[in-house]
PDB file of C-alpha atoms and ligand atoms in Angstrom:
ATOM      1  CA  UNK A   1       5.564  16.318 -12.474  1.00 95.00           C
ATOM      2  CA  UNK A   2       2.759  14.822 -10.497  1.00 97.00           C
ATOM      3  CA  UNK A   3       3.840  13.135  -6.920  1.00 98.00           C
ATOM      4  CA  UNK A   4       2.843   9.756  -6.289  1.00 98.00           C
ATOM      5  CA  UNK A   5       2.902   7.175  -2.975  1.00 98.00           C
ATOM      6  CA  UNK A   6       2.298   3.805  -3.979  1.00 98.00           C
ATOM      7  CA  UNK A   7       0.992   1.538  -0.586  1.00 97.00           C
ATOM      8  CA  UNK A   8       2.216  -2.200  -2.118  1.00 97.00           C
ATOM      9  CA  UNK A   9       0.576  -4.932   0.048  1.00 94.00           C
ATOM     10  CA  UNK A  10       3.416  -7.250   1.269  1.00 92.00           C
ATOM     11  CA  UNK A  11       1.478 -10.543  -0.385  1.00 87.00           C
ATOM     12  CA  UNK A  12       2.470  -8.624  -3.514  1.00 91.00           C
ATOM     13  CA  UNK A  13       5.993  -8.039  -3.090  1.00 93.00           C
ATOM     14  CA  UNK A  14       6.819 -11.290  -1.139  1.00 91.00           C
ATOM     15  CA  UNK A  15       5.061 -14.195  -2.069  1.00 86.00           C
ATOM     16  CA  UNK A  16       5.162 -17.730  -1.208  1.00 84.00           C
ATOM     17  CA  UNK A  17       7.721 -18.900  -3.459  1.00 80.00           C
ATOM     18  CA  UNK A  18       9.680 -17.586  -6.722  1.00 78.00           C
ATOM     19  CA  UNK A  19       9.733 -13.990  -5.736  1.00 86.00           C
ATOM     20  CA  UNK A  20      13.042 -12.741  -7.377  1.00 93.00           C
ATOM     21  CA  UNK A  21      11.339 -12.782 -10.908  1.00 93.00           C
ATOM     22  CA  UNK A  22       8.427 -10.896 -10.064  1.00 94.00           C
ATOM     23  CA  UNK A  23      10.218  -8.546  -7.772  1.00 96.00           C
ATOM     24  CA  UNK A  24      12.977  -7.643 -10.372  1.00 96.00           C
ATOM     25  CA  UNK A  25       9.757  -6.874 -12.972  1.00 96.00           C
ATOM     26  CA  UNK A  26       7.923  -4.903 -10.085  1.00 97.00           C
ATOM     27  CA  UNK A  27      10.917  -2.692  -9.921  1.00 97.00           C
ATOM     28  CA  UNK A  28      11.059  -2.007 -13.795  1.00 98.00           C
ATOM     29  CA  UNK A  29       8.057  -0.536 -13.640  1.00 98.00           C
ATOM     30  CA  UNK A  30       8.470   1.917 -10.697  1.00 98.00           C
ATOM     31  CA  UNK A  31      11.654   2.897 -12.582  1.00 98.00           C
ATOM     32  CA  UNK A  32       9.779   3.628 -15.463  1.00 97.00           C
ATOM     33  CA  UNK A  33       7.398   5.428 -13.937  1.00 98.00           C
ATOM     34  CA  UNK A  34      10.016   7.368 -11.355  1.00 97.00           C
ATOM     35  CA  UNK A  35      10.720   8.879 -15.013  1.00 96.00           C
ATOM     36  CA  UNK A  36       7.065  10.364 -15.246  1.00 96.00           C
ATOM     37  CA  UNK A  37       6.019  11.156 -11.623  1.00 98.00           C
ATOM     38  CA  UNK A  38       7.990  12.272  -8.129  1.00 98.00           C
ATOM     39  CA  UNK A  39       8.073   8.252  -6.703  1.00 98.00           C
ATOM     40  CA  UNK A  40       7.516   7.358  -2.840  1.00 98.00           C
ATOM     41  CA  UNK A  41       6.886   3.780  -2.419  1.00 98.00           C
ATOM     42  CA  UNK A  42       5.985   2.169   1.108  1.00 98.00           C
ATOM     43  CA  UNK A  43       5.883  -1.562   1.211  1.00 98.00           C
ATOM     44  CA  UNK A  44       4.504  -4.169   3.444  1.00 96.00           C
ATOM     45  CA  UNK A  45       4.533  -7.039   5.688  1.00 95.00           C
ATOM     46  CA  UNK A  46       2.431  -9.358   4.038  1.00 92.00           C
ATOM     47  CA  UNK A  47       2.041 -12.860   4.808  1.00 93.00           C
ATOM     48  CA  UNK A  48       5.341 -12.784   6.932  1.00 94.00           C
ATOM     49  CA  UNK A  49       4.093  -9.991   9.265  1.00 94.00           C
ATOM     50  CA  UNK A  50       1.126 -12.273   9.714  1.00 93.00           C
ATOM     51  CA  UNK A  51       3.306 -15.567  10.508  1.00 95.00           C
ATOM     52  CA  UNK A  52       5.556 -13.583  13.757  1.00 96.00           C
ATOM     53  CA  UNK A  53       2.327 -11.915  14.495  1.00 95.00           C
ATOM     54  CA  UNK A  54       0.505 -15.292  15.213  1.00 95.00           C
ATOM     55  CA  UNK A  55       3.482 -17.057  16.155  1.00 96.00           C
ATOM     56  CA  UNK A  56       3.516 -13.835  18.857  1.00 96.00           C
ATOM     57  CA  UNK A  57      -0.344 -14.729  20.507  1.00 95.00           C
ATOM     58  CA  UNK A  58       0.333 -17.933  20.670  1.00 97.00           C
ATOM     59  CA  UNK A  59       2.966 -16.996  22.854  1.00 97.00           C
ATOM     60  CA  UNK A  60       0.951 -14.439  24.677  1.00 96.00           C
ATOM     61  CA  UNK A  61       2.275 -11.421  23.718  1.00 95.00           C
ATOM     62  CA  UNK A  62       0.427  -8.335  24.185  1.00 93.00           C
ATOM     63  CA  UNK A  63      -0.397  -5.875  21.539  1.00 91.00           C
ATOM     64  CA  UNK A  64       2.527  -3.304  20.947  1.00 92.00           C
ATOM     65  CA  UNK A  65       4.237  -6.745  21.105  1.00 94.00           C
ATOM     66  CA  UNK A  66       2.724  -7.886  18.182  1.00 95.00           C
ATOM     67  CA  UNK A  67       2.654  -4.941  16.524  1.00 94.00           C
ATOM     68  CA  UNK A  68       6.460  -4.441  16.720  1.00 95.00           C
ATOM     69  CA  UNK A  69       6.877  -7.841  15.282  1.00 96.00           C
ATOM     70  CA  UNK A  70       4.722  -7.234  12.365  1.00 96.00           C
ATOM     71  CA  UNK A  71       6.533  -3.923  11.267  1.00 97.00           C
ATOM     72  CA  UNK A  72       9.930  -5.830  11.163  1.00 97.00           C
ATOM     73  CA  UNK A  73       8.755  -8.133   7.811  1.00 97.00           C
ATOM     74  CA  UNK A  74       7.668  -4.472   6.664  1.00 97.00           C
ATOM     75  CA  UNK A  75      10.818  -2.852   6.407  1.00 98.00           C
ATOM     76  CA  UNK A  76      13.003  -5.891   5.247  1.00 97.00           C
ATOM     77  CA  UNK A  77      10.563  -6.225   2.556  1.00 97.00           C
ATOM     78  CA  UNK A  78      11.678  -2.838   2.058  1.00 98.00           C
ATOM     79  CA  UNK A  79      15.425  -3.496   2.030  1.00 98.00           C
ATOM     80  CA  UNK A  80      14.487  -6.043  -0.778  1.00 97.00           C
ATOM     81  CA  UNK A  81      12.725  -3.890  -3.146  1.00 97.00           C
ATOM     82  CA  UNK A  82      15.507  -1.238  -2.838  1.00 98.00           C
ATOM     83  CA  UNK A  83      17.689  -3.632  -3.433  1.00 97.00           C
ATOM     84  CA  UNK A  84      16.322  -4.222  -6.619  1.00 97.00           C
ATOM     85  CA  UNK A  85      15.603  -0.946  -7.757  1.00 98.00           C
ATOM     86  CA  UNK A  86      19.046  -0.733  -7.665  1.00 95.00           C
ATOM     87  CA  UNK A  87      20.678   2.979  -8.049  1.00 93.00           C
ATOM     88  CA  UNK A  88      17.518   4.306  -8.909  1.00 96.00           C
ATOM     89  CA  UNK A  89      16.344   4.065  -5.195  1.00 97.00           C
ATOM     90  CA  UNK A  90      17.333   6.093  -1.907  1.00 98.00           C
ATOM     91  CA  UNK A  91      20.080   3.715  -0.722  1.00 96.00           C
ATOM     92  CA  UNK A  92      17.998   3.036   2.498  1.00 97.00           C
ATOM     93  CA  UNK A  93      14.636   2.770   4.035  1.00 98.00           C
ATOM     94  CA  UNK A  94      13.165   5.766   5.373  1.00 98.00           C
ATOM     95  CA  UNK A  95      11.283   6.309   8.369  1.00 97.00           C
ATOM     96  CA  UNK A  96      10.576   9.756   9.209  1.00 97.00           C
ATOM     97  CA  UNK A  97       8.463  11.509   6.540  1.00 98.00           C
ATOM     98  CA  UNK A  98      10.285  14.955   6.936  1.00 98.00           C
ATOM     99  CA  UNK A  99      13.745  12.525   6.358  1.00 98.00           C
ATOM    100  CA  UNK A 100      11.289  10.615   2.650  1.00 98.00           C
ATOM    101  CA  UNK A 101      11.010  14.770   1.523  1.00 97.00           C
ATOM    102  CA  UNK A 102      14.844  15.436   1.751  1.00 97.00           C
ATOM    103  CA  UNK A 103      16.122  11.767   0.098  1.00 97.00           C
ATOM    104  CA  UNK A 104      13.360  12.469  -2.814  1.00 96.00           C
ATOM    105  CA  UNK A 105      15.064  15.719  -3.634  1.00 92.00           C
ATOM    106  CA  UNK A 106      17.966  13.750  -6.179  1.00 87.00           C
ATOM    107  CA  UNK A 107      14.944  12.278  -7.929  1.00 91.00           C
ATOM    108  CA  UNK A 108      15.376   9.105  -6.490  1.00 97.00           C
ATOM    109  CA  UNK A 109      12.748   6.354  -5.409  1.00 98.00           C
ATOM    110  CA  UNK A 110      12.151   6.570  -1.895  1.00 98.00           C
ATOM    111  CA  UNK A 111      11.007   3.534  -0.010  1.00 98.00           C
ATOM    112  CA  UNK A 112       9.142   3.871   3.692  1.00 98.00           C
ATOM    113  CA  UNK A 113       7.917   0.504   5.731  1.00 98.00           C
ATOM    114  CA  UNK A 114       6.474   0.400   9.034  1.00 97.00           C
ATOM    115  CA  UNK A 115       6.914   2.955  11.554  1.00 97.00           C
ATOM    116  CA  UNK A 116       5.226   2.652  14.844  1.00 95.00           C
ATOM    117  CA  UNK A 117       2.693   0.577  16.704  1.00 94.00           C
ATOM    118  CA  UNK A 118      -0.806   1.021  16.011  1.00 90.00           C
ATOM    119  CA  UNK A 119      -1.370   1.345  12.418  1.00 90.00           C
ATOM    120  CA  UNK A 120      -0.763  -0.649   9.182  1.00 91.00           C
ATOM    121  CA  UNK A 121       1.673   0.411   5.978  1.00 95.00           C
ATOM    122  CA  UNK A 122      -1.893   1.921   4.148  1.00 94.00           C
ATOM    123  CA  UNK A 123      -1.676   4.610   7.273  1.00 94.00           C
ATOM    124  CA  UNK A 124       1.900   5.140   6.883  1.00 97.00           C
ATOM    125  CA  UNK A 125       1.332   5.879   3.357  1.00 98.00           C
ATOM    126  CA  UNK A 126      -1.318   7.909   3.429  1.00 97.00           C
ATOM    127  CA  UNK A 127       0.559  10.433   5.892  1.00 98.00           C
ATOM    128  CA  UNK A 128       3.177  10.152   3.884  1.00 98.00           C
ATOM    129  CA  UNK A 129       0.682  11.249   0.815  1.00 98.00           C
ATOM    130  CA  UNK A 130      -0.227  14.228   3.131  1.00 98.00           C
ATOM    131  CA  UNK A 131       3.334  15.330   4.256  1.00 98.00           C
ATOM    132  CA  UNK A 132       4.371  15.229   0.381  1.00 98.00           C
ATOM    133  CA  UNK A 133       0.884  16.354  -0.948  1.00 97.00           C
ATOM    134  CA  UNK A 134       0.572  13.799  -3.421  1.00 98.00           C
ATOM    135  CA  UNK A 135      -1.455  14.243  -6.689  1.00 98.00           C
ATOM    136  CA  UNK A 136      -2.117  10.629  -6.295  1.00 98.00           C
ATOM    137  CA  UNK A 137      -2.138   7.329  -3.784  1.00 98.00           C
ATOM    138  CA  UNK A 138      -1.747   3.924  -5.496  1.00 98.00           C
ATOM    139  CA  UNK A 139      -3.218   1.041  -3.397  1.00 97.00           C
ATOM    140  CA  UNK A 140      -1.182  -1.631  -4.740  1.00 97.00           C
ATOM    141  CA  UNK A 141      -2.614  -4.905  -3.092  1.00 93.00           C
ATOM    142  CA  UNK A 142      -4.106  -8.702  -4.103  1.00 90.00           C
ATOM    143  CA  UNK A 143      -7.456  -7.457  -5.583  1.00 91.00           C
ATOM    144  CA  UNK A 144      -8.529  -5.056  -8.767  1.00 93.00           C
ATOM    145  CA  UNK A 145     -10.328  -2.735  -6.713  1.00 94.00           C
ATOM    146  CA  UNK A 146     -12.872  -2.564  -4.116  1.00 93.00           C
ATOM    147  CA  UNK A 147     -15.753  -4.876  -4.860  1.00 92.00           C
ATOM    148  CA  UNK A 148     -18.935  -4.775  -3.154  1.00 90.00           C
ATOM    149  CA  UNK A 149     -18.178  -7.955  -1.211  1.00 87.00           C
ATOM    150  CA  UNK A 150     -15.683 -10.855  -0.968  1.00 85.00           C
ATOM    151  CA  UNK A 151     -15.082 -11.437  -4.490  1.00 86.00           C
ATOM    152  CA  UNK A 152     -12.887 -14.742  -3.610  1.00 85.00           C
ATOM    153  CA  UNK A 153     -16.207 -16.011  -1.969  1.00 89.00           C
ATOM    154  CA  UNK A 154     -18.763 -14.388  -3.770  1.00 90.00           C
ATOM    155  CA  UNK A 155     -18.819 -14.811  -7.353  1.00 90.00           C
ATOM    156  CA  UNK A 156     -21.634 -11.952  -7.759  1.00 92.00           C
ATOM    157  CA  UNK A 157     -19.498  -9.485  -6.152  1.00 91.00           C
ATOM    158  CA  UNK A 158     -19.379  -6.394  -8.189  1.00 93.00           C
ATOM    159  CA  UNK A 159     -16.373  -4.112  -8.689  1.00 94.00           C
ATOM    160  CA  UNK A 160     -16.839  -0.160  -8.590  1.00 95.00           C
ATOM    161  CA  UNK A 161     -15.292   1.065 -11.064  1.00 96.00           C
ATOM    162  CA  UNK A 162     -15.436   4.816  -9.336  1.00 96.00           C
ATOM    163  CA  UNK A 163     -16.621   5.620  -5.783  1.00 96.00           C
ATOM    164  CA  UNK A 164     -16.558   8.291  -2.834  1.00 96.00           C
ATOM    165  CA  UNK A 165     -14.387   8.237   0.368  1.00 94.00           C
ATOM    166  CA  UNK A 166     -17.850   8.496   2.001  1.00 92.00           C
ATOM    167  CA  UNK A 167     -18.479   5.337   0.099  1.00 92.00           C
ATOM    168  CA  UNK A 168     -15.793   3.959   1.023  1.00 90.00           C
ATOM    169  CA  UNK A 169     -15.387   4.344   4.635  1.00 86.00           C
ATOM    170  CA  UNK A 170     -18.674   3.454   5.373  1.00 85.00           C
ATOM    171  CA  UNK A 171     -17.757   0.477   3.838  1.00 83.00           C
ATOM    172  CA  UNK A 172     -14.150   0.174   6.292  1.00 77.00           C
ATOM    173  CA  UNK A 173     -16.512   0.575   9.231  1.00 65.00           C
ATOM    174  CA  UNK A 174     -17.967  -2.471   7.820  1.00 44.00           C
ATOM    175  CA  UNK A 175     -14.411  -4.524   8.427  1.00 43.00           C
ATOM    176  CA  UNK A 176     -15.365  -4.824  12.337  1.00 44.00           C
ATOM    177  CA  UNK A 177     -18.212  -6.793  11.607  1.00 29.00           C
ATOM    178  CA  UNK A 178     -17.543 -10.319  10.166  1.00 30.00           C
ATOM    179  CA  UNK A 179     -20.153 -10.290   7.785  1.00 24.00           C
ATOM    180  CA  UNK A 180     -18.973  -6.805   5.931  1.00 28.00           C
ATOM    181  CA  UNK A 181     -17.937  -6.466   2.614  1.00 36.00           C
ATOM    182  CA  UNK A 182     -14.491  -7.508   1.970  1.00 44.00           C
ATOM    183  CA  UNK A 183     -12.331  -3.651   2.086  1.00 56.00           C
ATOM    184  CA  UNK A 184      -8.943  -3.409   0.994  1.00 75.00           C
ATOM    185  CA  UNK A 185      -7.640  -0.027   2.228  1.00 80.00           C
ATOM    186  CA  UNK A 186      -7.531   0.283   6.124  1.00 84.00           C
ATOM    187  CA  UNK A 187     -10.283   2.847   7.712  1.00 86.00           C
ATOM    188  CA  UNK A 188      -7.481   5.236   8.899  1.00 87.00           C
ATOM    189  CA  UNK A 189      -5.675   5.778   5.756  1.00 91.00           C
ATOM    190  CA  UNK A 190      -8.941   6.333   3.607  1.00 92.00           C
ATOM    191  CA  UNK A 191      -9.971   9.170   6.638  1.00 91.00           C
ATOM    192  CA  UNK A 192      -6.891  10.549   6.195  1.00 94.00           C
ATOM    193  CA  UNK A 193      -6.709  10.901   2.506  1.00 96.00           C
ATOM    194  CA  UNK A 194     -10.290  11.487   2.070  1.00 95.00           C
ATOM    195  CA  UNK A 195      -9.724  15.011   4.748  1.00 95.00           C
ATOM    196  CA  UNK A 196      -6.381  16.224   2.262  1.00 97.00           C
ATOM    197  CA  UNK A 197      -8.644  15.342  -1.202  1.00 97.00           C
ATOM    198  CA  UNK A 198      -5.696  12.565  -2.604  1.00 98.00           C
ATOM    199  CA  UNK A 199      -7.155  10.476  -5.514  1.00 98.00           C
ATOM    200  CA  UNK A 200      -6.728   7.180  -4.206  1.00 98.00           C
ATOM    201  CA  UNK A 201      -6.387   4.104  -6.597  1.00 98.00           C
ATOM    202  CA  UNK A 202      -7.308   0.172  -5.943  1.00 96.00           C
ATOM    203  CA  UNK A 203      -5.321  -1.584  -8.182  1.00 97.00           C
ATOM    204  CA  UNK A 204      -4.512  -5.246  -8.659  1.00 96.00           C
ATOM    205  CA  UNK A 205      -0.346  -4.988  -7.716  1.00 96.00           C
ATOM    206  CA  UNK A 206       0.214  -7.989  -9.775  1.00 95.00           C
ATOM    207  CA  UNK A 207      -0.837  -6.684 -12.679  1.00 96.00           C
ATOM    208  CA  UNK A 208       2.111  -5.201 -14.177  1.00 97.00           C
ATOM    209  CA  UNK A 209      -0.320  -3.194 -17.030  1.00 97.00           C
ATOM    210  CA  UNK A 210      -2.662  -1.879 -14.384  1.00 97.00           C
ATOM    211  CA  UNK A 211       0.278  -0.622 -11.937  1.00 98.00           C
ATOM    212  CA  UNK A 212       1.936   1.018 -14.509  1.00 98.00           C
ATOM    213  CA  UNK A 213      -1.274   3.052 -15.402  1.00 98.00           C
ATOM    214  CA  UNK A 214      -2.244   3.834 -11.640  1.00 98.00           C
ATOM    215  CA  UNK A 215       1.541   5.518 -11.361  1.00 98.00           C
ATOM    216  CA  UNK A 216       2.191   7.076 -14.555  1.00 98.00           C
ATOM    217  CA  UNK A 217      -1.492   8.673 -15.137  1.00 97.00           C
ATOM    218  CA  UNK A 218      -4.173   7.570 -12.733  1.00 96.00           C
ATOM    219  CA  UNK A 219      -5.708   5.435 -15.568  1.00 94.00           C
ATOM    220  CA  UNK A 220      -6.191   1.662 -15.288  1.00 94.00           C
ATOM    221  CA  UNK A 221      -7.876  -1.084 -14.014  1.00 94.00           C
ATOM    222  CA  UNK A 222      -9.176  -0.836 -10.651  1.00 96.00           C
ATOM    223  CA  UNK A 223     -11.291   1.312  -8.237  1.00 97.00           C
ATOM    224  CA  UNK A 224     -10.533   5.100  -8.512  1.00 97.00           C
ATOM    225  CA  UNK A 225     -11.994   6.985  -4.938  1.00 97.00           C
ATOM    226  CA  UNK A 226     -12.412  10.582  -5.022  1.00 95.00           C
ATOM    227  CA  UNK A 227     -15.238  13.206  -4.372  1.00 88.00           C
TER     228      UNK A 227
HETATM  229  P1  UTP B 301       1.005  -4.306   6.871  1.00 94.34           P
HETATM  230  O1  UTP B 301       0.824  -2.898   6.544  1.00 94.34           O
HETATM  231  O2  UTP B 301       1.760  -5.152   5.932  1.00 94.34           O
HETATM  232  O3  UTP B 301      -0.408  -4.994   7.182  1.00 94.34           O
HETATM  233  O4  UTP B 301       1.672  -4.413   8.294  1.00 94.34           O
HETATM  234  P2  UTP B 301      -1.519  -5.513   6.216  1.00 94.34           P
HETATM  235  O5  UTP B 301      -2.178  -4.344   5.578  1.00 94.34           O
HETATM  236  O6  UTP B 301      -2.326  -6.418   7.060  1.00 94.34           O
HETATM  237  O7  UTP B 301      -0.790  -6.457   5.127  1.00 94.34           O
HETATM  238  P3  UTP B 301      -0.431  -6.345   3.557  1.00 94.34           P
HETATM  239  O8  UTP B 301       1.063  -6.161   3.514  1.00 94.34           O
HETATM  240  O9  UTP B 301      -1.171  -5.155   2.971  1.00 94.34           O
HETATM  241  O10 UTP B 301      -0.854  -7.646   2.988  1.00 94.34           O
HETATM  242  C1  UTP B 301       1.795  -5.652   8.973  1.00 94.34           C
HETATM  243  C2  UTP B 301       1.550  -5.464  10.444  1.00 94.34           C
HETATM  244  O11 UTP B 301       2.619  -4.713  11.031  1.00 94.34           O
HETATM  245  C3  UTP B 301       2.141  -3.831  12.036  1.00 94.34           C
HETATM  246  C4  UTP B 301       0.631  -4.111  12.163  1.00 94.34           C
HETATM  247  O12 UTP B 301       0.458  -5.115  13.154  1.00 94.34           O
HETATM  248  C5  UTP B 301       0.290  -4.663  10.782  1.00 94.34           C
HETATM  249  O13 UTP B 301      -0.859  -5.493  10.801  1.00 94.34           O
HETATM  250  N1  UTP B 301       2.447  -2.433  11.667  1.00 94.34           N
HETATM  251  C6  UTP B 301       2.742  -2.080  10.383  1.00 94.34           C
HETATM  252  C7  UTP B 301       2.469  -1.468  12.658  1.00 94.34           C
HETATM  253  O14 UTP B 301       2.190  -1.741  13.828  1.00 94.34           O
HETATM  254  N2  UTP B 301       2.815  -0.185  12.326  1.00 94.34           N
HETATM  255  C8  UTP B 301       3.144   0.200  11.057  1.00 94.34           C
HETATM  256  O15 UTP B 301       3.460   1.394  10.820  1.00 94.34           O
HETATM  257  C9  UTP B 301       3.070  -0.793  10.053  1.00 94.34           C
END
């Protein structure tokens, strides 16, 4: 049975209005695929890690501050999903990785969020993919794969299909300018992943169909990174 982590982007899990629906399909299909593949899902802040995080500056807050607000949002975004994947998931979020290996033993879903300052969810995910040597990481997040710029504001954007981890951190560094292409997995987690040779996957979280592929077999949609 191959191991996978799935990184889903908080925007996915949580969005603006009328999440219940989505988030009660979302769950279906990591059950179904928990039946295929050794699950570990970590899950995001999303938009509401953004709104404390701004609310936070304009306060003044420093940093760690800020930080330590945004990984709240993570983990009750957490609490959500496992409430919905019901008896299927590990009754509670985990934050230790060494604690993720023992709850997965049952065959249960386990569910990580945001663990310390510094980082994002992508990073906690992709040491989690380390600790539990995954066959596979699944970048859940708003976009069907890395394109090679902002395809919201660039209608010639092209999406790769395949790519390096060279590729694509050269691209991350690329995030620190303004004018860089528009990257969807943070810098860290891609070095990470790209030292311990873990397939990583882009894939549109939304898309139910593409998701399900990315789990179960590695084949979708999206922007597969290896090599
Ligand atoms: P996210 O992982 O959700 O950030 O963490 P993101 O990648 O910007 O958003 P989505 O969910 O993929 O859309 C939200 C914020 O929480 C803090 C960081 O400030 C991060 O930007 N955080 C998160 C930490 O400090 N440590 C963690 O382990 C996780």
């Amino acid at each position: 049975m191959d191991t996978v982590v799935a990184s889903i982007g908080g925007s996915i899990l949580i969005p603006r209005s009328g999440g219940a629906g989505f988030i009660k399909r979302l769950a279906a299909v990591l059950v179904e695929a928990s039946n295929e593949v050794r699950l570990f899902v970590v899950t995001g802040g999303g938009w509401v890690s953004r709104y404390y995080i701004d609310l936070g500056k304009e306060i003044g807050a420093g940093e760690d501050a800020l930080d330590d607000v945004g990984i709240d949002p993570t983990r009750i975004n957490g609490k959500i999903l496992i409430m919905a994947l019901g008896g299927r998931a590990h009754g509670s979020i985990v934050l230790d990785f060494d604690q993720a290996v023992e709850a997965s033993k049952g065959g249960r879903i386990v569910v990580m969020a945001g663990t310390r300052p510094g980082q994002t969810t992508d990073a906690v995910a992709a040491q989690l993919s380390v600790k539990v040597k995954a066959d596979r990481f699944v970048n859940a997040t708003s976009v069907d794969g890395v394109y090679s710029d902002d395809p919201a504001k660039n209608p010639r954007a092209k999406r790769f299909p395949n790519m390096t981890f060279k590729e694509l951190f050269e691209m991350c560094g690329g995030i620190e300018h303004k004018a860089g292409p528009h990257v969807v997995v943070d810098a860290r987690a891609v070095d990470l992943l790209s030292h311990a040779k873990i397939k990583t996957i882009v894939v549109d979280g939304r898309d139910l169909d593409a998701l399900r592929g990315a789990l179960v077999s590695g084949e979708c949609r999206g922007t597969v990174v290896e090599g």
